[in-house]
Short mmCIF file of C-alpha atoms in Angstrom, two decimals:
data_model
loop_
_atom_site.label_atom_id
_atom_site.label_comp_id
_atom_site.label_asym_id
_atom_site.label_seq_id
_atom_site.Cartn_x
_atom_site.Cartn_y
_atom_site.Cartn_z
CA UNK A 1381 26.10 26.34 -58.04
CA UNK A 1382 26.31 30.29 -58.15
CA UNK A 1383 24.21 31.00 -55.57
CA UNK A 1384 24.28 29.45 -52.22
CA UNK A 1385 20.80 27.84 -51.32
CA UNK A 1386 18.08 30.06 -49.57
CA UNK A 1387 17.84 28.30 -46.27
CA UNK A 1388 22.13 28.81 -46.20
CA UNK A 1389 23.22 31.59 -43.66
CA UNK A 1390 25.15 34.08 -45.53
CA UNK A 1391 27.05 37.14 -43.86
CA UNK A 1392 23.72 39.50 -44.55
CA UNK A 1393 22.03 36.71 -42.19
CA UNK A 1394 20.11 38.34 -39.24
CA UNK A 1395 18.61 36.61 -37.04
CA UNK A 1396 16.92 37.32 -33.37
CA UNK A 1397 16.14 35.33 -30.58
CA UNK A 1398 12.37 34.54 -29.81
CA UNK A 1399 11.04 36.15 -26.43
CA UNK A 1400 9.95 33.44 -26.04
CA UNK A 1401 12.49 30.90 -26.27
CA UNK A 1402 13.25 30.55 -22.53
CA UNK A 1403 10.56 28.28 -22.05
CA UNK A 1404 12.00 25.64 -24.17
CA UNK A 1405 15.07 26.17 -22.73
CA UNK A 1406 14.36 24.96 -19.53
CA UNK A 1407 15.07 21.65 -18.09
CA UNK A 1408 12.06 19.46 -17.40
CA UNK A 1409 12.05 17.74 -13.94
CA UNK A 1410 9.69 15.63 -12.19
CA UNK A 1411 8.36 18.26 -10.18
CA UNK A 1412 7.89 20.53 -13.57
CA UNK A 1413 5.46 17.37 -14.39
CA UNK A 1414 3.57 16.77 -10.94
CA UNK A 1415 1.74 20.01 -10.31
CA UNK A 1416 0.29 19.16 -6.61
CA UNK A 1417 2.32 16.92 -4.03
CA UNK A 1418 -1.17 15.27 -3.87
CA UNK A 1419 -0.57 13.98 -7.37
CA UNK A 1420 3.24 12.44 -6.93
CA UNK A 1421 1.85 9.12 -4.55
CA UNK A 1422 -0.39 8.43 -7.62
CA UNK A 1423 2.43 9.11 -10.38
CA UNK A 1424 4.32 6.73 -8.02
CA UNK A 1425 1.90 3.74 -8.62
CA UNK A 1426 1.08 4.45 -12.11
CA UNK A 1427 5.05 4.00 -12.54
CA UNK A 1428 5.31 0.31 -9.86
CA UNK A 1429 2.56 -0.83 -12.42
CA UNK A 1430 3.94 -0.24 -15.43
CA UNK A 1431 7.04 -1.85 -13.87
CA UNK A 1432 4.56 -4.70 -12.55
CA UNK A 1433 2.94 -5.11 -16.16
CA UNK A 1434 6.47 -5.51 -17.71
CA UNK A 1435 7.71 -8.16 -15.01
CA UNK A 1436 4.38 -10.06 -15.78
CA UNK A 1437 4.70 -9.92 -19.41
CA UNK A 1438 8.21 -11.10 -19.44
CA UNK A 1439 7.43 -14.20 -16.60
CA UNK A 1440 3.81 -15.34 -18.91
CA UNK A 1441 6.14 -15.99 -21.88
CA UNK A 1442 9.09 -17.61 -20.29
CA UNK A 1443 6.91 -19.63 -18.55
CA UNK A 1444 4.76 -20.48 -22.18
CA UNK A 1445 7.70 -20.83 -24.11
CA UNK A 1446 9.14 -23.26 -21.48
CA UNK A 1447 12.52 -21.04 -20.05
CA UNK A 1448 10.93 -21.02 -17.06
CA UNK A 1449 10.60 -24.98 -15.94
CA UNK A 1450 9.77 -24.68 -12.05
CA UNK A 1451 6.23 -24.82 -11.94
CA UNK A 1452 6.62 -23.55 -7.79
CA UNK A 1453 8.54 -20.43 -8.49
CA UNK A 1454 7.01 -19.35 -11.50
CA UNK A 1455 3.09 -19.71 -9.26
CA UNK A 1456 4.72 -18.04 -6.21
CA UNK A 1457 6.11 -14.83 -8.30
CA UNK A 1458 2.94 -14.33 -10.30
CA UNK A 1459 1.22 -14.51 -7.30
CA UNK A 1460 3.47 -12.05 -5.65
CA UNK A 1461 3.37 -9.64 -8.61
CA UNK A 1462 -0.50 -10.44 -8.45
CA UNK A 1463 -1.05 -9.14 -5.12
CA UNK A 1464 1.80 -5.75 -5.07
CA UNK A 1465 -1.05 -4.63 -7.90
CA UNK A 1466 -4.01 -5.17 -6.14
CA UNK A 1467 -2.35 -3.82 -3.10
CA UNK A 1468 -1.29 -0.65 -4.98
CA UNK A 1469 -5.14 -0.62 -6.94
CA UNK A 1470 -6.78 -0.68 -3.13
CA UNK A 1471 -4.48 2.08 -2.46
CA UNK A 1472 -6.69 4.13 -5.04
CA UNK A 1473 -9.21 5.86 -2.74
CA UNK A 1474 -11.11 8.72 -3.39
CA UNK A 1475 -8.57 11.67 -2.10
CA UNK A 1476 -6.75 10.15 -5.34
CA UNK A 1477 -9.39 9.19 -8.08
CA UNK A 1478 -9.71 13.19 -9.23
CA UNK A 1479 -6.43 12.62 -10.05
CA UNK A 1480 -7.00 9.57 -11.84
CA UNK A 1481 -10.30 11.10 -13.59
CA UNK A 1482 -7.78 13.95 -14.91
CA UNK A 1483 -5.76 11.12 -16.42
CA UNK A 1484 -8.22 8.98 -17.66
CA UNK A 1485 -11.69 10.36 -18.11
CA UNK A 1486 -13.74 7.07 -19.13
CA UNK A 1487 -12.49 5.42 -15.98
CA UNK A 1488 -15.11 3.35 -13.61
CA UNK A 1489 -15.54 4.43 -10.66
CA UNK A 1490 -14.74 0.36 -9.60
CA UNK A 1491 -11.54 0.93 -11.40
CA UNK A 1492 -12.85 -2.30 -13.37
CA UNK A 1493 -11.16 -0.72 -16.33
CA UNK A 1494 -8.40 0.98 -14.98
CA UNK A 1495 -6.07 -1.47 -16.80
CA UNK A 1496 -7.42 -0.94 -19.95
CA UNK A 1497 -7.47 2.63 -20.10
CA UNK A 1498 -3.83 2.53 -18.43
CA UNK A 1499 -2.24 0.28 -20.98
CA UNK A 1500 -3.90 2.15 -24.00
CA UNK A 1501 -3.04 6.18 -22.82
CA UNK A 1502 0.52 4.65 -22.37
CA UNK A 1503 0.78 2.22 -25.26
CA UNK A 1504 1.70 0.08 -23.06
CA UNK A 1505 1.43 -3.51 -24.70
CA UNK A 1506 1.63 -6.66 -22.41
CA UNK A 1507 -1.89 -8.72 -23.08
CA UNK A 1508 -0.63 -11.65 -20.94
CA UNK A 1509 0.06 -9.38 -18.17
CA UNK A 1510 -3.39 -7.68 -18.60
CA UNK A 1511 -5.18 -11.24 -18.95
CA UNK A 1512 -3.15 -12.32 -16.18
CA UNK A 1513 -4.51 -9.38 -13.81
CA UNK A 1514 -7.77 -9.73 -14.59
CA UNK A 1515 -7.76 -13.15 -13.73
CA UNK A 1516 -6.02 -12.98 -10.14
CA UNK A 1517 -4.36 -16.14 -10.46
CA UNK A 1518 -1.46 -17.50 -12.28
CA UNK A 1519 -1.57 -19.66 -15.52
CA UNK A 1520 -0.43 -23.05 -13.14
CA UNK A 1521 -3.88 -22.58 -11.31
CA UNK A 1522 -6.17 -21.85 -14.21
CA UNK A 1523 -7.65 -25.05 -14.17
CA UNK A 1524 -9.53 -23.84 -10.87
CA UNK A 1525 -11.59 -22.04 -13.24
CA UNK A 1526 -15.30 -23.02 -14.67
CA UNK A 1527 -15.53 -23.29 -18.54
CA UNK A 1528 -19.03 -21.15 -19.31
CA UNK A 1529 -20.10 -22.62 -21.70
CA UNK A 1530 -23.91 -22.24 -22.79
CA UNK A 1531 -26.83 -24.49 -21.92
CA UNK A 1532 -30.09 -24.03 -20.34
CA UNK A 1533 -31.08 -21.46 -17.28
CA UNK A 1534 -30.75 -23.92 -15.15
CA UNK A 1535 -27.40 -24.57 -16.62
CA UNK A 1536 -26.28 -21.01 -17.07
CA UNK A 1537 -27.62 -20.01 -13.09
CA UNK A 1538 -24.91 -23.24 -11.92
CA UNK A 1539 -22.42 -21.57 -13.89
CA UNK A 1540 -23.05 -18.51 -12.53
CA UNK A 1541 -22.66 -19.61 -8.89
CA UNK A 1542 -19.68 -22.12 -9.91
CA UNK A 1543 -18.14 -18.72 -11.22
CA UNK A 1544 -18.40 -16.39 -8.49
CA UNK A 1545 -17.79 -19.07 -5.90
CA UNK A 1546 -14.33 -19.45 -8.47
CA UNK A 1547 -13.54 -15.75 -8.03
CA UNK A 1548 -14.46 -15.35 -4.41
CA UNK A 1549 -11.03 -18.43 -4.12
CA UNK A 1550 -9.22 -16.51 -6.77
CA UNK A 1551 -9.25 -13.35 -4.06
CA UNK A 1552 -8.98 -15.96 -1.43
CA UNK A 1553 -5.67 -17.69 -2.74
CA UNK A 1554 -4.40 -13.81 -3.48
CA UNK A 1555 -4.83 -12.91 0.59
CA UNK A 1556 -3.42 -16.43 1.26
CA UNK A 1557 -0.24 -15.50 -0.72
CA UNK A 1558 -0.20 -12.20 0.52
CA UNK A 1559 -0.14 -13.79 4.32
CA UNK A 1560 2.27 -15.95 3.47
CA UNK A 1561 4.82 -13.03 2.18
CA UNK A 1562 4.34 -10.74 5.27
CA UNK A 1563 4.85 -13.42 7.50
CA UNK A 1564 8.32 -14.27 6.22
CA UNK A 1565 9.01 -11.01 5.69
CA UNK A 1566 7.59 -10.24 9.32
CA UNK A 1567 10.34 -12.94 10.47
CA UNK A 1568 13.26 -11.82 8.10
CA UNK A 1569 13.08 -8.20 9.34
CA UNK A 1570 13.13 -9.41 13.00
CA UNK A 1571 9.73 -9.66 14.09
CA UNK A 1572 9.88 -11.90 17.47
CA UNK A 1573 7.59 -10.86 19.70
CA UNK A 1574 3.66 -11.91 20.28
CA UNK A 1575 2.02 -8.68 19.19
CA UNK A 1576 4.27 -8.36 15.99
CA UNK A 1577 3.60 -12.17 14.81
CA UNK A 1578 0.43 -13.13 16.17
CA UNK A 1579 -2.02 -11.00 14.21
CA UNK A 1580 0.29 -11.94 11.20
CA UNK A 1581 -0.04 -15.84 11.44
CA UNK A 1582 -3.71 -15.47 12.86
CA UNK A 1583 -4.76 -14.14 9.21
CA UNK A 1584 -3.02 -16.65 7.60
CA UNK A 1585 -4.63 -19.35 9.33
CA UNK A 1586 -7.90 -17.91 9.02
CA UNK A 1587 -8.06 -17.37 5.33
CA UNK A 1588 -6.58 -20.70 4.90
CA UNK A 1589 -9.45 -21.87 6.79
CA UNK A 1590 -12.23 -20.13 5.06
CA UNK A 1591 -10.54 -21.24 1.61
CA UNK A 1592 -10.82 -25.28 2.51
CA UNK A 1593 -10.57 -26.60 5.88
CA UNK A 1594 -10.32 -29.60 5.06
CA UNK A 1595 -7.43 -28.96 2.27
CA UNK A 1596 -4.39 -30.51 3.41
CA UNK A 1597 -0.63 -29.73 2.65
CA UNK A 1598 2.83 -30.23 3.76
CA UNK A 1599 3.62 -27.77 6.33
CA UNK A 1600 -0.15 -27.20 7.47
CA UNK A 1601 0.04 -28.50 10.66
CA UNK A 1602 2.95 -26.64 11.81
CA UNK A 1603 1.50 -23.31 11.55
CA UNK A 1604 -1.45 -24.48 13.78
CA UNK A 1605 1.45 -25.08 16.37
CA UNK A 1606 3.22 -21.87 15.47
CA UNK A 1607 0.10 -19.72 16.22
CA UNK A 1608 -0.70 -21.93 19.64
CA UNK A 1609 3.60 -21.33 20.32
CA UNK A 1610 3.35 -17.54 19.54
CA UNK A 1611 0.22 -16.90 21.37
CA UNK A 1612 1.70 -18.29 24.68
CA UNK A 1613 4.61 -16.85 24.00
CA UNK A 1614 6.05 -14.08 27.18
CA UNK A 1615 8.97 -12.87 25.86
CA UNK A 1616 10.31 -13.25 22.09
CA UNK A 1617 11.21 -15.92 19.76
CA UNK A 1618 14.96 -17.12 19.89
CA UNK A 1619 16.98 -16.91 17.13
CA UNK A 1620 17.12 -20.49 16.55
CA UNK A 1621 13.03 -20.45 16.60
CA UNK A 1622 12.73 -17.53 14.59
CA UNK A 1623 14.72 -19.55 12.00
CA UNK A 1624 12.85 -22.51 12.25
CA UNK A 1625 9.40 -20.54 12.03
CA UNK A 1626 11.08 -19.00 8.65
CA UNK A 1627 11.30 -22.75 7.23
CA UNK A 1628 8.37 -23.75 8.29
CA UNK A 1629 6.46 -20.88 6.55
CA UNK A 1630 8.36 -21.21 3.45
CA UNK A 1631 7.97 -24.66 3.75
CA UNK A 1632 4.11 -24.33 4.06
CA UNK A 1633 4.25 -21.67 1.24
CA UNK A 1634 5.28 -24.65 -1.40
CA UNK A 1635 3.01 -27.06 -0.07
CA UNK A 1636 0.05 -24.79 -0.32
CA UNK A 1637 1.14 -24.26 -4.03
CA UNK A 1638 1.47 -27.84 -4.50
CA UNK A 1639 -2.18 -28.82 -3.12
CA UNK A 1640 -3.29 -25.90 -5.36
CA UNK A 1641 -1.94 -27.75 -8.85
CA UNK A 1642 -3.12 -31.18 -7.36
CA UNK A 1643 -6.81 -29.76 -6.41
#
């Protein structure tokens, strides 16, 4: 070749920086990305979801494809994972939906489809984490759910009520779980005394209540005699106590689970 090709530098080569280059020369941080400190708490859950979509994704097909064989651990993570969401999702209220608007500008204002929206802006693909979310419960108590299936009025206004009577235990067994986790972690970070535990084991009891009082599990008893224990309680729980109350919940935890799968 005789000549070297046109896009070669060559020592009659000139070339001169861009006035404007120093704005692609920068580094970009986190704080180059949030513009108002009112915007970072909401970047902050956006991210513990994605992280919560993943986790879900990756537990749904262990558990389908049969890696994941304990029926008990597998219902008491989902419902864990379950209810960090909808803990985060209540934590959307309106001092942060402009911020969420700005992001996604087709979104509810029920947030009803927030996921949608979420997972599509940030190709985010986990459909049995999404289906999994939307239902509230995990795939081990599925079979609380009513099949719709057509028929008459009369037939479609029973399946109407057998439906919302099946979401209003959905959100019912999602508090339940979510009492049973701040309890034990109530107890593991040291919580003795009557006005730490009381209010704790009081909600517990009470949802448990309003979702079957006559349902009965391994373990129930015992937190009737916890809360009667605590109330009366003058002091603090003993070590040896506070240890025993921890076994007892988690002990209550799995039999709840188990009456679930048996209903």
């Amino acid at each position: 070749m005789s000549h070297p090709p046109e896009y070669a530098p060559t020592a009659s080569t000139s070339f001169t920086i861009s006035s404007k280059s120093t704005q692609f020369n920068q580094e970009i941080t986190r704080s180059s990305l949030i513009k108002s400190p009112s915007n970072k708490p909401v970047y902050n859950s956006l991210a513990e979801i994605s992280s919560i979509l993943t986790s879900i994704e990756m537990l749904e097909n262990s558990f389908l494809k049969d890696y994941t064989t304990d029926k008990e651990k597998y219902t008491s993570t989902a419902y864990r994972l379950i209810y960090q969401y909808q803990i985060i999702i209540k934590g959307f209220d309106e001092s942060k939906l402009p911020v969420l608007k700005s992001l996604f500008s087709n979104l509810n204002p029920d947030l009803s489809n927030f996921l949608a929206l979420f997972t599509s802006k940030f190709n985010i693909n986990c459909p049995q984490a999404v289906n999994r979310l939307l239902s509230g419960v995990p795939s081990t108590i599925d079979h609380l759910a009513i099949s719709t299936s057509g028929g008459g009025a009369a037939a479609n206004a029973a399946t109407a009520n057998a439906t919302a009577t099946t979401r209003a235990n959905a959100r019912l067994i999602a508090e339940i779980t979510g009492n049973f986790i701040t309890c034990m972690d109530a107890v593991k970070l040291n919580y003795k005394t009557r006005d730490q535990l009381h209010p704790l084991l009081s909600d517990l009891v009470v949802n448990l209540n309003e979702f079957n009082e006559t349902i009965e599990f391994n373990g129930k008893s015992k937190l009737i005699n916890w809360l009667i224990k605590i109330n009366n309680l003058e002091k603090e729980l003993s070590q040896e106590d506070s240890d025993l109350f921890l076994n007892d919940l988690d002990t209550a935890y799995k039999g709840f689970y188990e009456s679930l799968e048996n209903h």
